[in-house]
């Protein structure tokens, strides 16, 4: 049997993190959490997760993006799928650098976007899709 | 200014005059023939020795060659030559023939004593004005040589003298040599003096013409530059994106200043590093250095302090952080200016040329103007973006706790923390709905705030409405299908574009259609008709079979947070800001909205806005 998928949630909203943790753990996924970008990066260095769920705005406006760019630049971590969750309307976040261009200017670093509030079914479907796209992980869902 | 330049060239170098005079000569010659023939008849009547037959033959000769000239002139006019050379040739030809005819007339009316002698001066003047300065002397010399030969032949008795016009035959004898020679010398002096005077005036005019031409060339170039600068400022004003604005600035500046490359570098927050943010014409390798440490680059440090850096030879290579790259890039001259708004410097604007000493003082002054305008445009857009960003961030902060609550409620309701019985589920659904309404209200307030913050109409561009409808309609059709409401959309082509921006039209169309769907009961119908009216205005009609708007409530439709009684009865959804946003958008588009409605039957909204 393959290992359970390891998911790292990086978000400074404890309530939201708890909700997501409950939802993901209900499908027997292994969930780790971090409250900011720095703690998240440390957690990734300790153990490379199969998927990262990342918030955009934490201590700074671009903390989520900063971490995503940093990971994309490091060959060890650049293939980890990143599901970005944000309270910005999805259409705005998806337009990416165009809307955020005055604070960023490089290529878009995230795999998929999910707009808050999180719907449990949408979250699970996005997570499962991303995990099944990545090789060798048993989502532990079926 | 090209017109001015051409005008000076034509006037001061007599090009236009020459071309016009070619036809004038032919017309004048017809007059000469008429007057001459009449004069010959009259002359022979009052003075019997008048050589009428000779004059008749001369005027027939003039008539014959003038007909040929006229035909040639017509041909010249049918296919005008590119330059004035054929006209110069033609004019020389005409003057040559005229002088031949004049020579014969002079001969038959007394040679050196003939009163027709003075017509030679006329031709010398014409040649001096219209043709090159030596022509005047050459024609004078030819005629003086001709007169000299005639005097010599008469003196040697090889040619019999002719009676001087209207004088007795007494004077028609072999002239006394000293007197004749004296007369000849006086006449030669008059001819040469006339030629010298005419050509000196002409040469002086040419010199002034050249000076004016160079001034005109400079003015032309300045005008071209100013027009290009106007285009650049206009293009920058249309930009809604900082990168797009700076790319437009570097591209336009290279063109205006005629240089191989151009770059904008911006300072980081600590004002310690300069980063290339936009370049034009520089290689990837050069830009790859990307960050410039201001402390290490003497030149950049000086510019950041407010100095202008200009070098035509780039000899002070030790002042650059990466001198080898400047050589590799083939940069010979360079001008760098601070990007500043008032006293605040936030970057550097550079021009690079492959030519040595490429920049004069005037170029640097003009580039300063470009640089200042660019700095102002960057600052202006930055401040607009910051304003919008603040509003968006505020909405985000307001929405964050609501989203967390909603996420938790959904987790609870969907049984992830254990089964929930139906009454509790209902309560949770109500909680979610109320929070969703608050979330929508925040979205609408953000939308309204951004609209009221004002989008500069300069940034509008032609929007293809048909494409916009094609893109958005499926989304609202899906909502309508859920309620079994049919949407019928007719777009009458050709449809002209409307000046606006995509987001604006998305909001406008979205608000109107979602309202129609929201307030049309199950099984209803929404009809959308879009066309360009004969007056050129864009016409939208959105008609539904919805609940309608009571007449007494219509005046409040565009009041913030207002929702009609029957609207509130049918659904809780709705913030009362949708139509306010519609009106704000229409204000920006210079459009109008007209609403007719019958309670219980439906509402019809007619929008008109100017199209391109």
XYZ file of C-alpha atoms in Angstrom, chain B:
612
model
C 6.597 72.063 -41.190
C 7.465 70.158 -44.347
C 5.308 72.736 -46.109
C 7.457 75.578 -44.770
C 10.610 73.805 -45.778
C 9.323 73.217 -49.319
C 8.143 76.813 -49.535
C 11.545 78.162 -48.627
C 13.259 75.786 -51.040
C 10.961 76.853 -53.880
C 10.976 80.563 -53.190
C 14.591 81.165 -52.373
C 15.933 78.891 -55.057
C 13.347 80.061 -57.625
C 12.258 76.513 -58.420
C 8.561 77.261 -58.374
C 9.179 80.558 -60.178
C 11.113 78.774 -62.912
C 8.386 76.161 -63.425
C 5.663 78.836 -63.570
C 7.645 81.157 -65.869
C 8.092 78.494 -68.533
C 4.406 78.863 -69.482
C 4.502 82.604 -68.924
C 7.328 82.992 -71.488
C 5.211 81.234 -74.119
C 2.207 83.480 -73.438
C 4.405 86.584 -73.420
C 5.915 85.540 -76.743
C 2.411 85.467 -78.332
C 1.953 89.043 -77.150
C 5.381 90.011 -78.537
C 4.404 88.497 -81.925
C 1.083 90.435 -81.991
C 2.575 93.743 -80.816
C 5.629 93.245 -83.038
C 3.612 92.569 -86.188
C 1.327 95.538 -85.489
C 4.374 97.699 -84.765
C 6.087 96.534 -87.982
C 3.058 97.504 -90.071
C 2.840 100.875 -88.297
C 6.625 101.358 -88.571
C 6.650 100.674 -92.294
C 3.845 103.218 -92.743
C 5.549 106.035 -90.830
C 9.077 105.180 -91.904
C 9.380 103.683 -95.403
C 12.910 102.244 -94.979
C 11.559 99.929 -92.253
C 12.652 96.345 -93.107
C 9.088 95.011 -92.987
C 9.768 91.769 -94.808
C 12.697 90.903 -92.566
C 10.592 91.599 -89.462
C 7.723 89.556 -90.891
C 10.115 86.652 -91.421
C 11.498 87.051 -87.862
C 7.996 87.037 -86.327
C 6.994 83.999 -88.387
C 10.154 82.304 -87.091
C 9.163 83.272 -83.514
C 5.607 81.957 -84.119
C 6.963 78.672 -85.439
C 9.301 77.981 -82.510
C 6.721 79.195 -79.983
C 4.226 76.610 -81.310
C 6.882 73.902 -80.766
C 7.567 75.250 -77.298
C 3.852 75.237 -76.496
C 3.493 71.598 -77.561
C 6.527 70.633 -75.510
C 5.094 72.595 -72.556
C 1.794 70.650 -72.782
C 3.747 67.388 -72.720
C 5.719 68.563 -69.722
C 2.496 69.366 -67.880
C 0.910 65.985 -68.636
C 3.723 64.117 -66.950
C 5.497 66.570 -64.644
C 9.164 65.683 -64.126
C 10.467 64.807 -60.673
C 12.930 67.679 -60.509
C 13.418 71.045 -62.189
C 16.185 69.970 -64.624
C 13.910 69.682 -67.700
C 12.573 73.164 -66.891
C 16.125 74.591 -66.707
C 16.933 73.014 -70.059
C 13.681 74.290 -71.561
C 14.252 77.829 -70.266
C 17.807 77.882 -71.693
C 16.425 76.723 -74.993
C 13.769 79.462 -75.021
C 16.222 82.226 -74.077
C 18.632 80.956 -76.774
C 15.984 81.141 -79.501
C 14.709 84.517 -78.289
C 18.240 85.948 -78.355
C 18.687 84.623 -81.906
C 15.464 86.412 -83.002
C 16.521 89.500 -81.048
C 19.953 89.432 -82.702
C 18.316 89.478 -86.136
C 16.026 92.368 -85.126
C 19.040 94.293 -83.792
C 20.909 93.643 -87.011
C 18.043 94.950 -89.202
C 17.516 98.039 -87.066
C 21.065 99.416 -86.980
C 23.215 96.969 -84.989
C 24.999 98.679 -82.086
C 22.763 101.740 -82.634
C 19.488 99.743 -82.517
C 17.030 100.626 -79.744
C 16.224 96.878 -79.474
C 19.672 96.470 -77.931
C 18.152 97.037 -74.474
C 16.065 93.870 -74.725
C 19.365 91.984 -74.307
C 19.519 93.369 -70.749
C 16.043 91.989 -70.101
C 17.213 88.486 -71.043
C 20.364 88.844 -68.950
C 18.158 89.682 -65.948
C 15.765 86.784 -66.607
C 18.663 84.321 -66.956
C 20.231 85.730 -63.786
C 17.057 85.270 -61.754
C 15.732 81.989 -63.025
C 18.875 80.104 -64.001
C 22.247 79.616 -62.367
C 24.291 82.832 -61.755
C 26.849 82.167 -64.579
C 24.012 81.890 -67.154
C 23.472 85.624 -66.897
C 27.120 86.322 -67.801
C 27.195 83.649 -70.505
C 24.156 85.092 -72.305
C 25.605 88.640 -71.933
C 28.927 87.452 -73.388
C 27.212 85.696 -76.321
C 25.284 88.825 -77.278
C 28.326 91.101 -76.852
C 30.367 88.710 -79.014
C 27.619 88.787 -81.613
C 27.619 92.604 -81.613
C 31.413 92.677 -81.754
C 31.443 90.357 -84.784
C 28.807 92.523 -86.521
C 30.835 95.695 -85.873
C 33.986 93.977 -87.111
C 32.256 92.671 -90.271
C 30.801 96.088 -91.011
C 34.170 97.729 -90.409
C 35.820 95.268 -92.755
C 32.967 96.006 -95.210
C 31.983 92.334 -95.220
C 28.489 93.210 -94.019
C 26.483 96.164 -95.214
C 25.168 98.385 -92.402
C 21.420 98.658 -91.904
C 19.598 101.972 -91.315
C 19.028 102.775 -87.686
C 15.355 102.647 -86.816
C 13.518 105.921 -87.501
C 16.772 107.727 -88.332
C 17.916 109.122 -91.686
C 19.961 107.058 -94.025
C 22.818 109.482 -93.352
C 23.827 107.656 -90.304
C 23.825 104.359 -92.128
C 27.381 104.437 -93.184
C 30.408 102.548 -92.005
C 30.683 103.746 -88.427
C 33.645 105.583 -87.134
C 35.625 102.969 -85.274
C 36.531 104.897 -82.085
C 32.947 106.093 -81.486
C 31.492 102.654 -82.184
C 34.060 100.998 -79.957
C 33.239 103.510 -77.236
C 29.534 102.819 -77.594
C 30.249 99.065 -77.510
C 32.286 99.369 -74.324
C 29.556 101.399 -72.613
C 27.010 98.804 -73.646
C 29.257 95.920 -72.499
C 29.668 97.651 -69.121
C 25.874 97.986 -68.783
C 25.358 94.291 -69.653
C 27.997 93.052 -67.213
C 26.864 95.424 -64.463
C 23.295 94.162 -64.891
C 24.478 90.535 -64.837
C 26.629 91.189 -61.752
C 23.843 93.018 -59.911
C 21.253 90.350 -60.708
C 23.492 87.443 -59.765
C 24.720 89.092 -56.556
C 21.118 89.635 -55.421
C 20.338 86.093 -56.386
C 23.410 84.690 -54.554
C 22.565 86.718 -51.466
C 19.029 85.360 -51.566
C 20.404 81.836 -51.950
C 22.593 82.267 -48.870
C 19.600 83.505 -46.882
C 17.593 80.646 -48.312
C 20.178 78.154 -47.120
C 20.118 79.666 -43.637
C 16.351 79.519 -43.622
C 16.464 75.958 -44.896
C 18.667 74.875 -42.035
C 16.357 76.633 -39.553
C 13.396 75.007 -41.249
C 15.081 71.597 -41.095
C 15.668 72.100 -37.382
C 12.058 73.174 -36.895
C 10.875 70.175 -38.895
C 12.894 67.849 -36.708
C 11.658 69.562 -33.527
C 8.088 69.394 -34.719
C 8.451 65.725 -35.553
C 9.918 65.125 -32.109
C 7.121 67.065 -30.404
C 4.475 65.124 -32.331
C 6.171 61.868 -31.371
C 6.325 63.056 -27.753
C 2.608 63.833 -27.869
C 1.957 60.299 -29.165
C 4.141 58.912 -26.395
C 2.310 60.835 -23.653
C -1.016 59.750 -25.154
C 0.106 56.094 -25.254
C 1.324 56.266 -21.655
C -1.983 57.808 -20.590
C -3.839 54.820 -22.044
C -1.834 52.322 -19.969
C -3.446 50.668 -16.966
C -0.444 48.545 -16.223
C 2.894 49.852 -14.943
C 4.981 47.466 -17.018
C 3.024 48.332 -20.145
C 3.521 52.042 -19.405
C 7.280 51.737 -18.933
C 7.678 49.513 -22.010
C 5.758 52.072 -24.012
C 8.032 54.831 -22.655
C 11.295 53.045 -23.548
C 10.071 52.028 -26.995
C 8.773 55.516 -27.864
C 11.854 57.266 -26.437
C 14.216 55.164 -28.563
C 12.248 56.139 -31.646
C 11.981 59.833 -30.775
C 15.642 60.218 -29.878
C 16.829 57.931 -32.709
C 19.009 55.758 -30.467
C 19.722 52.042 -30.449
C 18.560 51.363 -26.904
C 16.759 52.767 -23.925
C 16.187 51.615 -20.349
C 14.288 52.480 -17.206
C 15.779 51.405 -13.887
C 13.842 51.814 -10.651
C 15.209 52.100 -7.142
C 14.228 49.543 -4.525
C 12.532 50.582 -1.272
C 15.880 50.985 0.510
C 17.168 53.140 -2.365
C 20.274 50.969 -2.528
C 19.722 48.971 -5.678
C 18.601 49.862 -9.156
C 16.710 47.248 -11.133
C 16.077 47.207 -14.891
C 12.289 47.277 -15.169
C 11.951 48.083 -18.837
C 14.478 48.016 -21.670
C 14.365 48.463 -25.394
C 17.162 47.378 -27.721
C 19.445 45.923 -25.017
C 20.541 42.288 -25.094
C 19.351 39.751 -22.547
C 22.912 39.398 -21.231
C 23.077 43.089 -20.411
C 19.752 43.106 -18.596
C 20.606 39.821 -16.829
C 22.929 41.767 -14.543
C 19.633 43.235 -13.437
C 20.517 44.713 -10.092
C 22.946 47.594 -9.850
C 24.413 48.436 -6.502
C 24.138 52.220 -6.303
C 27.129 52.411 -3.943
C 29.353 50.592 -6.463
C 28.240 52.569 -9.509
C 29.571 56.129 -9.274
C 27.510 57.268 -12.239
C 24.233 55.839 -11.003
C 24.878 57.292 -7.569
C 25.341 60.745 -9.063
C 22.150 60.410 -11.084
C 20.214 59.316 -8.019
C 21.544 62.454 -6.352
C 19.954 64.463 -9.165
C 22.787 64.953 -11.666
C 22.579 64.423 -15.393
C 25.110 61.992 -16.823
C 26.082 62.359 -20.465
C 29.099 60.907 -22.195
C 29.880 60.887 -25.895
C 32.882 58.572 -25.605
C 32.350 56.583 -22.426
C 36.017 56.864 -21.519
C 35.398 56.882 -17.797
C 34.831 53.131 -17.888
C 36.092 52.674 -14.360
C 32.942 54.429 -13.185
C 30.729 51.564 -14.336
C 29.991 48.480 -12.330
C 30.035 46.310 -15.487
C 32.300 48.196 -17.993
C 32.879 45.134 -20.230
C 29.142 44.853 -20.925
C 28.992 48.416 -22.229
C 31.706 47.557 -24.759
C 30.064 44.265 -25.705
C 26.754 46.021 -26.256
C 28.380 48.452 -28.700
C 27.390 51.502 -26.674
C 29.448 54.567 -27.586
C 27.420 57.421 -26.107
C 25.006 57.523 -23.254
C 22.697 59.926 -21.439
C 21.157 59.056 -18.089
C 18.706 61.211 -16.189
C 16.977 60.879 -12.850
C 13.304 59.941 -12.967
C 11.829 62.476 -10.621
C 8.573 64.021 -9.562
C 9.272 67.305 -7.849
C 12.230 66.531 -5.572
C 11.633 62.801 -5.222
C 13.893 60.638 -7.387
C 12.801 57.036 -7.841
C 14.731 55.773 -10.823
C 16.987 56.358 -13.790
C 16.112 56.776 -17.459
C 18.943 56.036 -19.914
C 19.516 56.426 -23.647
C 22.245 54.418 -25.369
C 23.691 55.220 -28.777
C 26.170 53.280 -30.889
C 27.510 56.560 -32.317
C 30.271 58.601 -30.690
C 29.240 62.047 -29.394
C 25.630 61.290 -30.309
C 24.009 63.761 -27.944
C 24.048 67.538 -28.178
C 22.809 69.909 -25.526
C 19.439 70.256 -27.259
C 19.022 66.459 -27.289
C 19.684 66.273 -23.562
C 17.187 69.067 -22.901
C 14.540 67.266 -24.943
C 15.276 63.955 -23.235
C 14.868 65.707 -19.871
C 11.359 66.633 -20.964
C 10.653 63.016 -21.975
C 12.070 61.748 -18.707
C 10.022 64.173 -16.574
C 6.807 63.281 -18.395
C 7.554 59.573 -18.004
C 8.230 60.004 -14.287
C 4.939 61.839 -13.901
C 3.034 59.115 -15.775
C 4.618 56.364 -13.661
C 3.834 58.207 -10.443
C 0.281 58.928 -11.514
C -0.463 55.309 -12.403
C 1.219 54.077 -9.229
C -0.988 56.288 -7.100
C -4.109 55.117 -8.939
C -3.124 51.500 -8.487
C -2.385 52.066 -4.804
C -5.821 53.628 -4.338
C -7.526 50.672 -6.020
C -5.304 48.239 -4.160
C -6.241 49.811 -0.832
C -9.943 49.398 -1.595
C -9.423 45.809 -2.661
C -7.387 45.047 0.411
C -9.995 46.623 2.678
C -12.646 44.417 1.101
C -10.359 41.419 1.531
C -9.845 42.146 5.215
C -13.589 42.546 5.750
C -14.294 39.367 3.862
C -11.634 37.189 5.563
C -13.475 36.591 8.878
C -16.764 36.062 7.039
C -15.120 33.471 4.838
C -13.730 31.672 7.852
C -17.188 31.596 9.473
C -18.774 30.389 6.241
C -16.153 27.682 5.809
C -16.714 26.478 9.381
C -20.499 26.502 8.984
C -20.270 24.481 5.777
C -17.931 21.985 7.416
C -20.417 21.643 10.244
C -23.513 21.480 8.023
C -22.048 18.938 5.636
C -21.464 16.566 8.518
C -17.686 16.545 8.712
C -17.967 16.816 12.494
C -20.797 14.336 12.793
C -24.378 14.132 11.626
C -26.637 17.205 12.075
C -30.397 16.891 12.390
C -32.677 18.775 9.903
C -33.770 21.702 12.179
C -30.115 22.459 12.981
C -29.217 22.148 9.288
C -31.904 24.746 8.454
C -30.474 27.142 11.021
C -26.988 26.608 9.609
C -28.243 27.245 6.054
C -29.873 30.501 7.271
C -26.584 31.542 8.894
C -24.712 30.827 5.670
C -27.260 32.797 3.615
C -27.015 35.847 5.866
C -23.252 35.777 5.778
C -23.333 35.333 1.995
C -25.546 38.427 1.741
C -22.984 40.359 3.780
C -20.226 39.011 1.524
C -22.137 40.174 -1.568
C -22.664 43.564 0.034
C -18.911 43.926 0.570
C -18.299 42.933 -3.081
C -20.804 45.514 -4.314
C -19.456 48.219 -2.012
C -15.952 47.518 -3.295
C -17.226 47.663 -6.858
C -19.011 50.946 -6.222
C -16.014 52.463 -4.436
C -13.723 51.578 -7.340
C -16.214 53.015 -9.827
C -16.581 56.200 -7.782
C -12.812 56.465 -7.365
C -13.039 57.076 -11.102
C -11.366 55.335 -13.955
C -9.729 57.801 -16.271
C -11.745 57.760 -19.529
C -8.457 58.152 -21.436
C -7.797 54.536 -20.656
C -10.905 53.401 -22.469
C -10.541 51.357 -25.596
C -13.079 50.038 -28.132
C -14.913 47.062 -26.623
C -16.519 44.429 -28.813
C -19.958 44.035 -27.202
C -20.893 40.904 -29.181
C -17.801 39.087 -27.905
C -18.540 40.248 -24.363
C -22.096 38.876 -24.552
C -20.846 35.567 -26.009
C -18.442 35.250 -23.109
C -20.838 36.174 -20.285
C -24.199 34.873 -21.438
C -23.529 31.117 -20.851
C -22.835 31.875 -17.173
C -26.207 33.634 -16.690
C -27.976 31.102 -18.888
C -26.880 28.423 -16.404
C -28.440 30.442 -13.547
C -31.604 30.959 -15.599
C -31.835 27.282 -16.496
C -31.987 26.429 -12.797
C -35.197 28.498 -12.606
C -36.444 27.331 -15.975
C -36.178 30.886 -17.307
C -35.495 31.198 -21.015
C -32.962 33.797 -22.264
C -33.224 34.901 -25.858
C -30.493 37.173 -27.198
C -30.501 38.919 -30.571
C -27.466 40.871 -31.705
C -28.038 42.779 -34.911
C -24.865 43.028 -36.971
C -23.015 45.123 -37.906
C -22.460 46.243 -34.374
C -20.104 49.120 -33.711
C -17.709 49.036 -30.758
C -18.195 51.085 -27.581
C -15.415 52.924 -25.784
C -14.928 51.421 -22.341
C -13.047 48.604 -20.694
C -13.893 44.943 -20.436
C -14.356 44.931 -16.661
C -16.797 47.835 -16.932
C -18.964 46.028 -19.475
C -18.764 42.756 -17.565
C -20.181 44.543 -14.508
C -22.797 46.449 -16.495
C -24.103 43.442 -18.386
C -23.728 41.162 -15.358
C -25.769 43.423 -13.071
C -28.593 43.853 -15.571
C -28.901 40.188 -16.538
C -28.545 38.828 -13.009
C -31.276 41.257 -11.884
C -33.545 40.044 -14.670
C -32.888 36.400 -13.791
C -33.335 37.073 -10.063
C -36.713 38.783 -10.410
C -38.236 36.642 -13.159
C -40.322 33.801 -11.744
C -40.048 30.201 -12.877
C -40.950 29.565 -16.500
C -40.414 33.209 -17.488
C -38.549 34.708 -20.398
C -35.782 37.305 -20.793
C -35.260 38.911 -24.164
C -32.044 40.784 -24.936
C -31.738 42.864 -28.094
C -28.512 44.672 -28.977
C -27.964 46.812 -32.041
C -26.403 50.013 -33.341
C -29.073 52.632 -34.001
C -29.162 54.770 -37.149
C -27.919 57.684 -35.024
C -24.770 55.614 -34.333
C -25.671 54.971 -30.682
C -25.373 51.553 -29.111
C -28.815 50.255 -28.062
C -29.430 47.535 -25.464
C -32.886 46.325 -24.558
C -33.380 43.860 -21.726
C -36.963 42.789 -21.281
C -38.165 40.266 -18.759
C -41.453 38.717 -17.711
C -40.531 39.347 -14.077
C -42.328 40.794 -11.061
C -42.086 44.381 -12.326
C -41.399 47.576 -10.412
C -44.287 49.491 -8.800
C -44.540 53.015 -10.196
C -44.134 54.699 -6.810
C -40.817 52.914 -6.269
C -39.238 53.747 -9.611
C -37.795 57.058 -8.444
C -35.831 55.214 -5.730
C -34.332 52.618 -8.052
C -30.968 54.334 -8.219
C -30.786 55.065 -4.479
C -28.139 53.125 -2.571
C -29.443 50.044 -0.698
C -32.999 50.490 -1.948
C -34.904 47.293 -2.679
C -38.529 47.233 -3.776
C -41.138 45.569 -1.578
C -42.012 42.899 -4.116
C -38.290 42.328 -4.776
C -37.660 41.697 -1.091
C -40.650 39.376 -0.995
C -39.372 37.203 -3.815
C -35.734 36.891 -2.696
C -33.401 37.892 0.093
C -30.538 38.073 -2.362
C -29.650 41.533 -3.499
C -27.749 44.357 -1.908
C -29.665 47.273 -3.363
C -26.470 48.440 -5.042
C -26.724 46.712 -8.434
C -28.578 49.501 -10.262
C -26.480 52.161 -8.501
C -23.400 50.487 -9.958
C -25.163 50.363 -13.372
C -25.781 54.101 -13.193
C -22.175 54.823 -12.172
C -20.910 52.784 -15.117
C -23.311 54.497 -17.516
C -22.132 57.882 -16.241
C -18.598 56.904 -17.160
C -19.697 55.694 -20.575
C -21.867 58.782 -21.221
C -24.817 56.448 -21.521
C -28.467 56.601 -20.445
C -30.964 54.136 -19.043
C -34.732 54.193 -19.463
C -36.936 51.838 -17.492
C -40.540 50.884 -18.209
C -42.308 48.333 -16.068
C -45.689 46.842 -15.273
C -46.131 45.083 -11.969
C -46.694 41.388 -12.532
C -45.885 41.559 -16.214
C -42.266 42.513 -16.425
C -39.645 45.217 -16.846
C -37.935 46.630 -19.891
C -34.602 48.437 -19.560
C -33.329 50.409 -22.518
C -29.701 51.545 -22.470
C -28.097 53.858 -24.972
C -24.436 54.743 -25.141
C -22.216 56.399 -27.715
C -20.428 53.963 -29.987
C -17.150 54.368 -31.850
